[in-house]
Short mmCIF file of C-alpha atoms in Angstrom, two decimals:
data_model
loop_
_atom_site.label_atom_id
_atom_site.label_comp_id
_atom_site.label_asym_id
_atom_site.label_seq_id
_atom_site.Cartn_x
_atom_site.Cartn_y
_atom_site.Cartn_z
CA UNK A 1 -22.90 -20.92 4.18
CA UNK A 2 -22.09 -17.68 4.15
CA UNK A 3 -23.54 -14.99 1.55
CA UNK A 4 -21.59 -11.54 1.05
CA UNK A 5 -24.70 -10.07 -0.34
CA UNK A 6 -26.58 -10.61 3.33
CA UNK A 7 -23.74 -8.96 4.87
CA UNK A 8 -24.00 -5.05 5.86
CA UNK A 9 -21.17 -3.55 4.27
CA UNK A 10 -19.02 -1.08 5.82
CA UNK A 11 -18.95 2.56 4.71
CA UNK A 12 -16.55 2.68 1.54
CA UNK A 13 -14.57 5.36 2.79
CA UNK A 14 -13.84 3.14 5.59
CA UNK A 15 -11.69 1.09 3.71
CA UNK A 16 -8.84 3.74 2.52
CA UNK A 17 -5.59 2.62 5.12
CA UNK A 18 -2.80 4.77 6.14
CA UNK A 19 0.84 3.89 5.69
CA UNK A 20 1.38 2.24 8.98
CA UNK A 21 -1.59 -0.29 7.95
CA UNK A 22 -0.62 -0.90 4.66
CA UNK A 23 2.85 -1.68 5.59
CA UNK A 24 2.65 -4.77 7.37
CA UNK A 25 4.86 -7.41 9.42
CA UNK A 26 6.46 -9.48 7.20
CA UNK A 27 6.03 -13.61 7.55
CA UNK A 28 9.02 -15.25 8.56
CA UNK A 29 10.83 -17.00 5.63
CA UNK A 30 11.93 -19.79 7.77
CA UNK A 31 8.71 -20.76 9.88
CA UNK A 32 6.17 -19.50 7.40
CA UNK A 33 3.54 -22.52 6.91
CA UNK A 34 3.60 -22.97 3.16
CA UNK A 35 -0.23 -22.86 2.87
CA UNK A 36 -0.03 -19.39 4.28
CA UNK A 37 2.87 -18.05 1.78
CA UNK A 38 0.64 -19.62 -1.08
CA UNK A 39 -2.22 -17.56 -0.07
CA UNK A 40 -0.01 -14.30 0.22
CA UNK A 41 0.94 -14.94 -3.42
CA UNK A 42 -2.58 -15.92 -4.85
CA UNK A 43 -4.25 -12.93 -3.29
CA UNK A 44 -1.58 -10.88 -4.12
CA UNK A 45 -2.11 -11.99 -7.78
CA UNK A 46 -6.21 -11.82 -7.24
CA UNK A 47 -5.62 -7.89 -6.22
CA UNK A 48 -3.51 -7.53 -9.20
CA UNK A 49 -5.91 -8.66 -11.43
CA UNK A 50 -8.86 -6.84 -9.86
CA UNK A 51 -6.45 -3.13 -10.50
CA UNK A 52 -5.81 -4.17 -13.94
CA UNK A 53 -9.29 -4.95 -15.02
CA UNK A 54 -10.45 -1.61 -13.53
CA UNK A 55 -7.98 0.16 -15.49
CA UNK A 56 -9.36 -1.51 -18.59
CA UNK A 57 -13.12 -0.59 -17.66
CA UNK A 58 -12.28 2.70 -16.76
CA UNK A 59 -10.40 3.05 -20.06
CA UNK A 60 -13.51 2.08 -22.21
CA UNK A 61 -16.04 3.74 -19.98
CA UNK A 62 -17.93 6.76 -21.39
CA UNK A 63 -19.44 7.71 -17.94
CA UNK A 64 -17.33 10.12 -16.06
CA UNK A 65 -19.33 9.38 -12.71
CA UNK A 66 -18.98 5.77 -13.11
CA UNK A 67 -15.20 6.58 -13.93
CA UNK A 68 -14.86 7.83 -10.52
CA UNK A 69 -16.52 5.26 -8.64
CA UNK A 70 -14.12 3.00 -10.51
CA UNK A 71 -11.41 5.07 -9.24
CA UNK A 72 -12.34 5.02 -5.91
CA UNK A 73 -12.39 0.95 -5.81
CA UNK A 74 -9.32 0.67 -7.69
CA UNK A 75 -7.59 3.19 -5.17
CA UNK A 76 -8.57 0.36 -2.21
CA UNK A 77 -7.66 -2.91 -4.23
CA UNK A 78 -4.20 -0.85 -4.89
CA UNK A 79 -3.49 -0.29 -1.16
CA UNK A 80 -4.82 -4.22 -0.41
CA UNK A 81 -2.43 -5.53 -3.24
CA UNK A 82 0.60 -3.37 -1.49
CA UNK A 83 -0.25 -4.68 1.72
CA UNK A 84 -0.11 -8.27 0.64
CA UNK A 85 2.80 -8.00 -1.55
CA UNK A 86 4.52 -6.76 1.40
CA UNK A 87 4.06 -9.42 3.36
CA UNK A 88 7.16 -10.85 1.62
CA UNK A 89 10.22 -10.81 4.13
CA UNK A 90 13.25 -8.89 3.23
CA UNK A 91 15.59 -11.61 3.01
CA UNK A 92 13.50 -14.21 0.45
CA UNK A 93 15.23 -14.09 -2.74
CA UNK A 94 13.38 -13.93 -5.78
CA UNK A 95 14.18 -18.14 -6.48
CA UNK A 96 12.83 -18.81 -3.31
CA UNK A 97 9.36 -16.89 -4.10
CA UNK A 98 9.25 -18.56 -7.14
CA UNK A 99 9.30 -21.90 -5.95
CA UNK A 100 6.46 -20.31 -3.88
CA UNK A 101 4.44 -18.94 -7.20
CA UNK A 102 4.79 -22.57 -8.67
CA UNK A 103 3.70 -24.13 -5.51
CA UNK A 104 0.42 -22.36 -5.67
CA UNK A 105 0.16 -22.97 -9.32
CA UNK A 106 0.14 -26.92 -8.54
CA UNK A 107 -1.79 -27.13 -5.36
CA UNK A 108 -4.25 -24.18 -6.86
CA UNK A 109 -4.72 -25.90 -10.10
CA UNK A 110 -5.03 -29.12 -8.72
CA UNK A 111 -7.88 -28.31 -6.27
CA UNK A 112 -9.97 -26.56 -8.61
CA UNK A 113 -10.02 -29.10 -11.20
CA UNK A 114 -10.86 -31.84 -8.52
CA UNK A 115 -13.83 -29.68 -7.55
CA UNK A 116 -15.10 -28.65 -11.26
CA UNK A 117 -18.23 -29.52 -12.40
CA UNK A 118 -17.60 -28.78 -16.08
CA UNK A 119 -15.63 -31.49 -18.05
CA UNK A 120 -14.14 -28.94 -20.62
CA UNK A 121 -13.05 -26.50 -17.99
CA UNK A 122 -11.62 -29.29 -15.63
CA UNK A 123 -9.48 -30.76 -19.10
CA UNK A 124 -8.24 -27.34 -19.31
CA UNK A 125 -6.97 -27.50 -15.78
CA UNK A 126 -6.01 -30.89 -15.97
CA UNK A 127 -3.85 -29.80 -18.70
CA UNK A 128 -2.08 -27.05 -17.51
CA UNK A 129 -1.56 -28.73 -13.94
CA UNK A 130 1.03 -31.04 -15.31
CA UNK A 131 3.31 -28.05 -17.23
CA UNK A 132 3.34 -25.83 -13.83
CA UNK A 133 4.29 -29.06 -12.09
CA UNK A 134 7.64 -29.30 -14.07
CA UNK A 135 8.16 -25.92 -13.80
CA UNK A 136 8.51 -26.54 -9.94
CA UNK A 137 10.98 -29.09 -10.50
CA UNK A 138 13.31 -27.04 -13.19
CA UNK A 139 13.25 -24.11 -10.21
CA UNK A 140 13.90 -26.41 -7.87
CA UNK A 141 16.72 -27.84 -9.45
CA UNK A 142 18.13 -24.24 -10.33
CA UNK A 143 17.82 -23.54 -6.67
CA UNK A 144 19.78 -26.50 -5.52
CA UNK A 145 22.57 -25.79 -8.00
CA UNK A 146 23.25 -22.17 -7.60
CA UNK A 147 22.45 -22.11 -3.82
CA UNK A 148 22.37 -25.48 -2.55
CA UNK A 149 18.91 -24.98 -0.99
CA UNK A 150 16.26 -27.95 -1.34
CA UNK A 151 12.86 -26.94 -2.20
CA UNK A 152 11.58 -29.51 -0.07
CA UNK A 153 12.65 -27.48 2.65
CA UNK A 154 10.16 -24.49 1.68
CA UNK A 155 7.34 -26.72 0.58
CA UNK A 156 7.88 -29.21 3.08
CA UNK A 157 6.18 -32.50 2.18
CA UNK A 158 3.04 -30.49 0.93
CA UNK A 159 4.05 -31.21 -2.66
CA UNK A 160 6.17 -33.71 -4.57
CA UNK A 161 9.13 -32.22 -6.73
CA UNK A 162 9.61 -34.39 -9.97
CA UNK A 163 9.11 -34.03 -13.56
CA UNK A 164 5.84 -33.27 -14.63
CA UNK A 165 5.10 -32.89 -18.76
CA UNK A 166 8.70 -31.61 -19.74
CA UNK A 167 8.80 -27.71 -20.25
CA UNK A 168 10.52 -28.54 -23.87
CA UNK A 169 7.28 -30.20 -24.97
CA UNK A 170 5.11 -27.17 -23.82
CA UNK A 171 5.93 -24.87 -26.60
CA UNK A 172 2.81 -24.72 -28.90
CA UNK A 173 1.47 -22.70 -31.76
CA UNK A 174 -0.34 -19.52 -30.48
CA UNK A 175 -3.50 -20.57 -32.29
CA UNK A 176 -3.56 -23.83 -30.55
CA UNK A 177 -3.68 -21.78 -26.75
CA UNK A 178 -7.26 -20.65 -27.89
CA UNK A 179 -10.09 -22.27 -25.79
CA UNK A 180 -13.71 -22.37 -26.07
CA UNK A 181 -15.40 -19.57 -23.89
CA UNK A 182 -17.79 -20.62 -21.62
CA UNK A 183 -21.56 -19.14 -21.19
CA UNK A 184 -21.59 -17.51 -17.99
CA UNK A 185 -25.21 -17.23 -18.18
CA UNK A 186 -25.64 -20.86 -17.82
CA UNK A 187 -22.37 -21.94 -16.06
CA UNK A 188 -22.19 -22.99 -12.38
CA UNK A 189 -21.06 -20.30 -9.90
CA UNK A 190 -18.02 -22.76 -9.21
CA UNK A 191 -17.22 -22.86 -12.57
CA UNK A 192 -17.06 -18.89 -12.89
CA UNK A 193 -15.31 -18.79 -9.89
CA UNK A 194 -12.66 -21.10 -10.78
CA UNK A 195 -11.60 -19.69 -14.19
CA UNK A 196 -11.75 -16.49 -12.75
CA UNK A 197 -9.49 -17.71 -9.94
CA UNK A 198 -6.89 -19.11 -12.32
CA UNK A 199 -6.87 -16.59 -14.60
CA UNK A 200 -5.60 -14.21 -12.35
CA UNK A 201 -3.29 -16.17 -10.39
CA UNK A 202 -1.64 -17.38 -13.56
CA UNK A 203 -1.62 -13.81 -14.88
CA UNK A 204 0.38 -12.86 -11.81
CA UNK A 205 3.01 -15.65 -12.42
CA UNK A 206 3.47 -14.41 -16.06
CA UNK A 207 3.92 -10.65 -15.09
CA UNK A 208 6.13 -11.69 -12.24
CA UNK A 209 8.86 -13.68 -14.48
CA UNK A 210 8.07 -11.04 -17.17
CA UNK A 211 9.67 -8.46 -14.47
CA UNK A 212 11.95 -10.10 -12.18
CA UNK A 213 13.26 -12.89 -14.74
CA UNK A 214 15.74 -10.25 -15.91
CA UNK A 215 17.34 -9.39 -12.78
CA UNK A 216 18.61 -13.16 -11.90
CA UNK A 217 22.10 -13.04 -11.00
CA UNK A 218 23.55 -15.51 -13.77
CA UNK A 219 22.62 -16.14 -17.48
CA UNK A 220 21.14 -19.87 -16.84
CA UNK A 221 18.47 -18.18 -14.30
CA UNK A 222 17.59 -15.69 -16.72
CA UNK A 223 17.22 -17.74 -19.59
CA UNK A 224 14.81 -20.32 -17.52
CA UNK A 225 12.67 -17.49 -16.17
CA UNK A 226 12.46 -16.23 -19.98
CA UNK A 227 11.44 -19.69 -21.24
CA UNK A 228 9.04 -20.35 -18.79
CA UNK A 229 7.55 -16.80 -18.90
CA UNK A 230 6.68 -17.73 -22.13
CA UNK A 231 4.79 -20.79 -21.15
CA UNK A 232 2.71 -18.80 -18.86
CA UNK A 233 1.91 -16.69 -21.71
CA UNK A 234 0.36 -19.79 -23.33
CA UNK A 235 -1.72 -20.66 -19.85
CA UNK A 236 -2.62 -17.12 -19.58
CA UNK A 237 -4.31 -17.20 -22.89
CA UNK A 238 -5.73 -21.16 -22.19
CA UNK A 239 -7.48 -19.62 -19.06
CA UNK A 240 -8.61 -16.09 -20.31
CA UNK A 241 -10.21 -17.43 -23.24
CA UNK A 242 -12.31 -19.28 -21.19
CA UNK A 243 -13.96 -16.25 -19.68
CA UNK A 244 -17.15 -15.22 -21.56
CA UNK A 245 -16.68 -12.26 -23.42
CA UNK A 246 -20.11 -11.25 -23.64
CA UNK A 247 -20.72 -10.51 -20.45
CA UNK A 248 -20.79 -6.87 -19.71
CA UNK A 249 -18.31 -4.91 -17.90
CA UNK A 250 -20.54 -4.49 -15.08
CA UNK A 251 -21.45 -8.22 -14.73
CA UNK A 252 -17.48 -8.71 -14.93
CA UNK A 253 -16.88 -5.97 -11.90
CA UNK A 254 -19.60 -7.61 -10.01
CA UNK A 255 -18.03 -11.00 -10.34
CA UNK A 256 -14.76 -9.92 -9.59
CA UNK A 257 -15.78 -8.44 -6.13
CA UNK A 258 -17.66 -11.53 -5.79
CA UNK A 259 -14.61 -13.81 -6.22
CA UNK A 260 -12.36 -11.79 -4.03
CA UNK A 261 -15.01 -12.04 -1.01
CA UNK A 262 -15.19 -15.79 -1.46
CA UNK A 263 -11.26 -15.99 -1.73
CA UNK A 264 -10.63 -14.06 1.62
CA UNK A 265 -13.72 -15.54 3.25
CA UNK A 266 -12.25 -19.05 2.27
CA UNK A 267 -8.69 -18.05 3.49
CA UNK A 268 -10.02 -16.39 7.01
CA UNK A 269 -11.81 -19.71 7.50
CA UNK A 270 -8.51 -21.91 6.75
CA UNK A 271 -5.50 -19.35 8.09
CA UNK A 272 -3.72 -20.57 11.27
CA UNK A 273 -1.51 -17.12 11.32
CA UNK A 274 -3.19 -15.09 13.43
CA UNK A 275 -1.73 -11.94 11.85
CA UNK A 276 -2.20 -13.00 8.38
CA UNK A 277 -6.28 -13.96 9.46
CA UNK A 278 -6.71 -10.48 10.68
CA UNK A 279 -5.73 -9.30 7.30
CA UNK A 280 -8.03 -11.46 5.47
CA UNK A 281 -10.75 -10.68 7.82
CA UNK A 282 -10.26 -6.73 7.50
CA UNK A 283 -9.98 -7.44 3.54
CA UNK A 284 -13.02 -9.18 3.36
CA UNK A 285 -14.97 -6.29 5.08
CA UNK A 286 -13.53 -4.22 2.66
CA UNK A 287 -14.54 -6.02 -0.18
CA UNK A 288 -17.94 -7.12 0.88
CA UNK A 289 -18.57 -2.81 0.91
CA UNK A 290 -16.80 -2.99 -2.47
CA UNK A 291 -19.31 -5.88 -3.74
CA UNK A 292 -22.36 -3.98 -2.52
CA UNK A 293 -21.20 -1.09 -4.87
CA UNK A 294 -21.05 -3.13 -7.65
CA UNK A 295 -24.79 -4.25 -7.34
CA UNK A 296 -25.65 -0.75 -7.06
CA UNK A 297 -24.00 0.37 -10.26
CA UNK A 298 -25.19 -2.81 -11.89
CA UNK A 299 -28.66 -1.94 -10.75
CA UNK A 300 -28.14 1.95 -11.91
CA UNK A 301 -26.43 1.44 -15.11
CA UNK A 302 -27.86 -1.43 -16.69
CA UNK A 303 -31.10 -1.74 -14.72
CA UNK A 304 -30.09 -5.48 -13.40
CA UNK A 305 -30.39 -7.24 -10.00
CA UNK A 306 -27.53 -8.73 -8.90
CA UNK A 307 -28.99 -12.27 -8.69
CA UNK A 308 -29.17 -12.01 -12.65
CA UNK A 309 -25.53 -12.69 -12.22
CA UNK A 310 -24.94 -14.64 -9.63
CA UNK A 311 -28.23 -16.28 -8.54
CA UNK A 312 -28.87 -16.64 -4.68
CA UNK A 313 -25.45 -15.33 -3.51
CA UNK A 314 -23.92 -18.36 -1.25
CA UNK A 315 -20.69 -19.18 -1.71
CA UNK A 316 -20.16 -22.59 -3.19
CA UNK A 317 -17.24 -24.89 -1.50
CA UNK A 318 -14.52 -22.69 -0.20
CA UNK A 319 -11.31 -23.14 -1.16
CA UNK A 320 -8.99 -24.96 1.33
CA UNK A 321 -5.57 -26.13 0.28
CA UNK A 322 -4.63 -29.66 1.11
CA UNK A 323 -2.63 -32.55 -0.05
CA UNK A 324 -2.86 -33.23 -3.71
CA UNK A 325 -0.28 -35.48 -4.49
CA UNK A 326 -2.41 -38.65 -5.26
CA UNK A 327 -4.52 -36.52 -7.72
CA UNK A 328 -1.42 -34.97 -9.57
CA UNK A 329 0.46 -38.81 -9.63
CA UNK A 330 -2.99 -39.77 -11.48
CA UNK A 331 -2.89 -36.95 -14.21
CA UNK A 332 0.85 -37.43 -14.28
CA UNK A 333 0.06 -41.26 -15.33
CA UNK A 334 -2.80 -40.58 -18.13
CA UNK A 335 -2.26 -37.34 -19.36
CA UNK A 336 1.53 -36.67 -19.89
CA UNK A 337 1.72 -37.18 -23.61
CA UNK A 338 -0.87 -35.10 -24.34
CA UNK A 339 -0.76 -31.82 -26.02
CA UNK A 340 -3.11 -29.20 -27.84
CA UNK A 341 -4.98 -29.10 -31.18
CA UNK A 342 -6.68 -25.86 -31.46
CA UNK A 343 -9.58 -25.94 -28.91
CA UNK A 344 -9.16 -29.81 -27.94
CA UNK A 345 -6.53 -31.77 -26.15
CA UNK A 346 -5.01 -35.18 -27.44
CA UNK A 347 -2.10 -37.01 -27.51
CA UNK A 348 1.18 -35.90 -29.34
CA UNK A 349 0.83 -39.40 -31.07
CA UNK A 350 -2.51 -39.13 -32.77
CA UNK A 351 -1.11 -35.70 -34.35
CA UNK A 352 -0.74 -35.50 -37.73
CA UNK A 353 3.00 -35.59 -39.12
CA UNK A 354 2.29 -31.97 -40.32
CA UNK A 355 0.63 -30.19 -37.12
CA UNK A 356 1.64 -26.93 -36.04
CA UNK A 357 2.70 -28.40 -33.15
CA UNK A 358 5.62 -29.97 -34.45
CA UNK A 359 6.82 -27.10 -37.14
CA UNK A 360 6.56 -24.73 -33.84
CA UNK A 361 8.58 -27.36 -31.96
CA UNK A 362 11.20 -27.28 -34.35
CA UNK A 363 10.98 -23.45 -34.66
CA UNK A 364 11.83 -22.66 -30.98
CA UNK A 365 13.48 -25.68 -30.07
CA UNK A 366 16.05 -26.51 -33.13
CA UNK A 367 18.97 -26.57 -30.99
CA UNK A 368 18.21 -29.00 -28.04
CA UNK A 369 21.09 -28.16 -25.94
CA UNK A 370 20.04 -24.55 -25.96
CA UNK A 371 16.50 -25.12 -24.39
CA UNK A 372 17.11 -23.41 -21.08
CA UNK A 373 14.64 -25.79 -19.56
CA UNK A 374 16.84 -28.83 -20.45
CA UNK A 375 20.22 -26.88 -19.73
CA UNK A 376 19.11 -26.58 -15.81
CA UNK A 377 18.45 -30.22 -15.45
CA UNK A 378 21.21 -31.32 -17.80
CA UNK A 379 23.89 -29.04 -15.47
CA UNK A 380 22.81 -30.55 -12.46
CA UNK A 381 23.07 -33.64 -13.60
CA UNK A 382 26.63 -32.99 -14.53
CA UNK A 383 27.75 -31.25 -11.40
CA UNK A 384 25.77 -33.34 -8.86
CA UNK A 385 25.55 -36.80 -10.39
CA UNK A 386 21.64 -36.82 -10.89
CA UNK A 387 18.84 -34.11 -11.01
CA UNK A 388 16.97 -32.91 -7.82
CA UNK A 389 13.90 -34.43 -6.96
CA UNK A 390 11.25 -35.02 -3.89
CA UNK A 391 9.42 -38.04 -4.29
CA UNK A 392 7.27 -40.46 -2.16
CA UNK A 393 7.32 -42.83 -4.50
CA UNK A 394 9.05 -43.78 -7.95
CA UNK A 395 7.61 -41.46 -10.71
CA UNK A 396 4.41 -42.88 -12.02
CA UNK A 397 5.55 -42.49 -15.57
CA UNK A 398 8.37 -45.17 -16.43
CA UNK A 399 9.94 -42.45 -19.05
CA UNK A 400 10.74 -40.42 -16.31
CA UNK A 401 12.42 -41.82 -13.70
CA UNK A 402 16.05 -41.44 -15.02
CA UNK A 403 17.57 -39.26 -12.59
CA UNK A 404 20.46 -38.93 -14.86
CA UNK A 405 19.48 -37.97 -17.78
CA UNK A 406 16.93 -35.43 -18.93
CA UNK A 407 14.00 -36.76 -21.26
CA UNK A 408 13.54 -34.48 -23.83
CA UNK A 409 11.48 -36.63 -26.39
CA UNK A 410 8.64 -37.57 -24.17
CA UNK A 411 5.35 -35.52 -25.20
CA UNK A 412 6.76 -33.49 -28.21
CA UNK A 413 7.63 -36.78 -30.61
CA UNK A 414 5.84 -39.75 -31.45
CA UNK A 415 7.36 -42.15 -29.32
CA UNK A 416 4.83 -44.20 -27.03
CA UNK A 417 6.71 -43.67 -23.66
CA UNK A 418 3.82 -43.54 -21.19
CA UNK A 419 3.50 -45.68 -18.74
CA UNK A 420 1.69 -46.53 -15.28
CA UNK A 421 3.32 -48.29 -12.30
#
């Protein structure tokens, strides 16, 4: 297996790119493979996280020379981010891009959960998986309602479009979104990578909705983006709380660079589009150079070898997107009615009557008819007779099979409605 620490790095100065290189040929909206598109979306989020993290490190660092080194690395990350984000074509609408964002959230989270050795982290991934799955369903109904575009045309047969844990049931008190952190000194490298990858990915989704939501052309869409952006805040809080706060800034820098190397190498191995494959290969070489620089800085300022943070350095199993529909159906059948109780998850039916979940639900969802995620389904049903779905089999939860009525009770009230097929 590949070990980036064994590779000879290019000179860091060679990672700077001219404008012709930074402005890439966009992918074709009509012909792009959905997995190619979600690789682009994820790596954009990874590079945004790299830049944001570097800025925070820079602002909390007293060493001027180290700050200069961070500025060099950060500029390279920013150039990479611009190159990746500008792969989106001119004719792709924000809602079509949003379908891609939720496709990333579904297949990425499912893959990470299926390959996560830490049961507590896996529980967190499975929990949020059903919520992003529902977001895909809500946005798909908006796209079909407003533009008569079936989202299955965009995601093909890679993922089903059907209700998850209803978005209306995902609104929880902020204190119930903080998970226990994982000790990175003892955690498997797979776990460390998974937490960092999902945190960066969900953070990008949160930022995307925060910024483009109000630019949608009608009120229903603007309101849906606003509501789901708040759920993404919950997810980023949940995932971010898993990160080890005791790790030093330089240890985190090393892990960030390692994560980027891991993802670029994974995607280079799987990419079918030759243009994108070249970009992943080029960025991998740039990231290897930055990884070696991060290891050098760790040794210089903390007198720690990189092996102390990433023992061995060899990549774990590569991230390869594949069909996760059966796994999703299993989690839907088992976990739709779960909610959060401080650092844990449990069935909504097991919560005490005065739990903060019910208090917060009443606070934000007092008028069901004004909840955007419900409204978009209700309006689609009124206009077209039923909701928009793309299923290979009936929904695994009987209470979510009705295509003419949106279920606003399951997972938010004490009604035992869960049922396997």
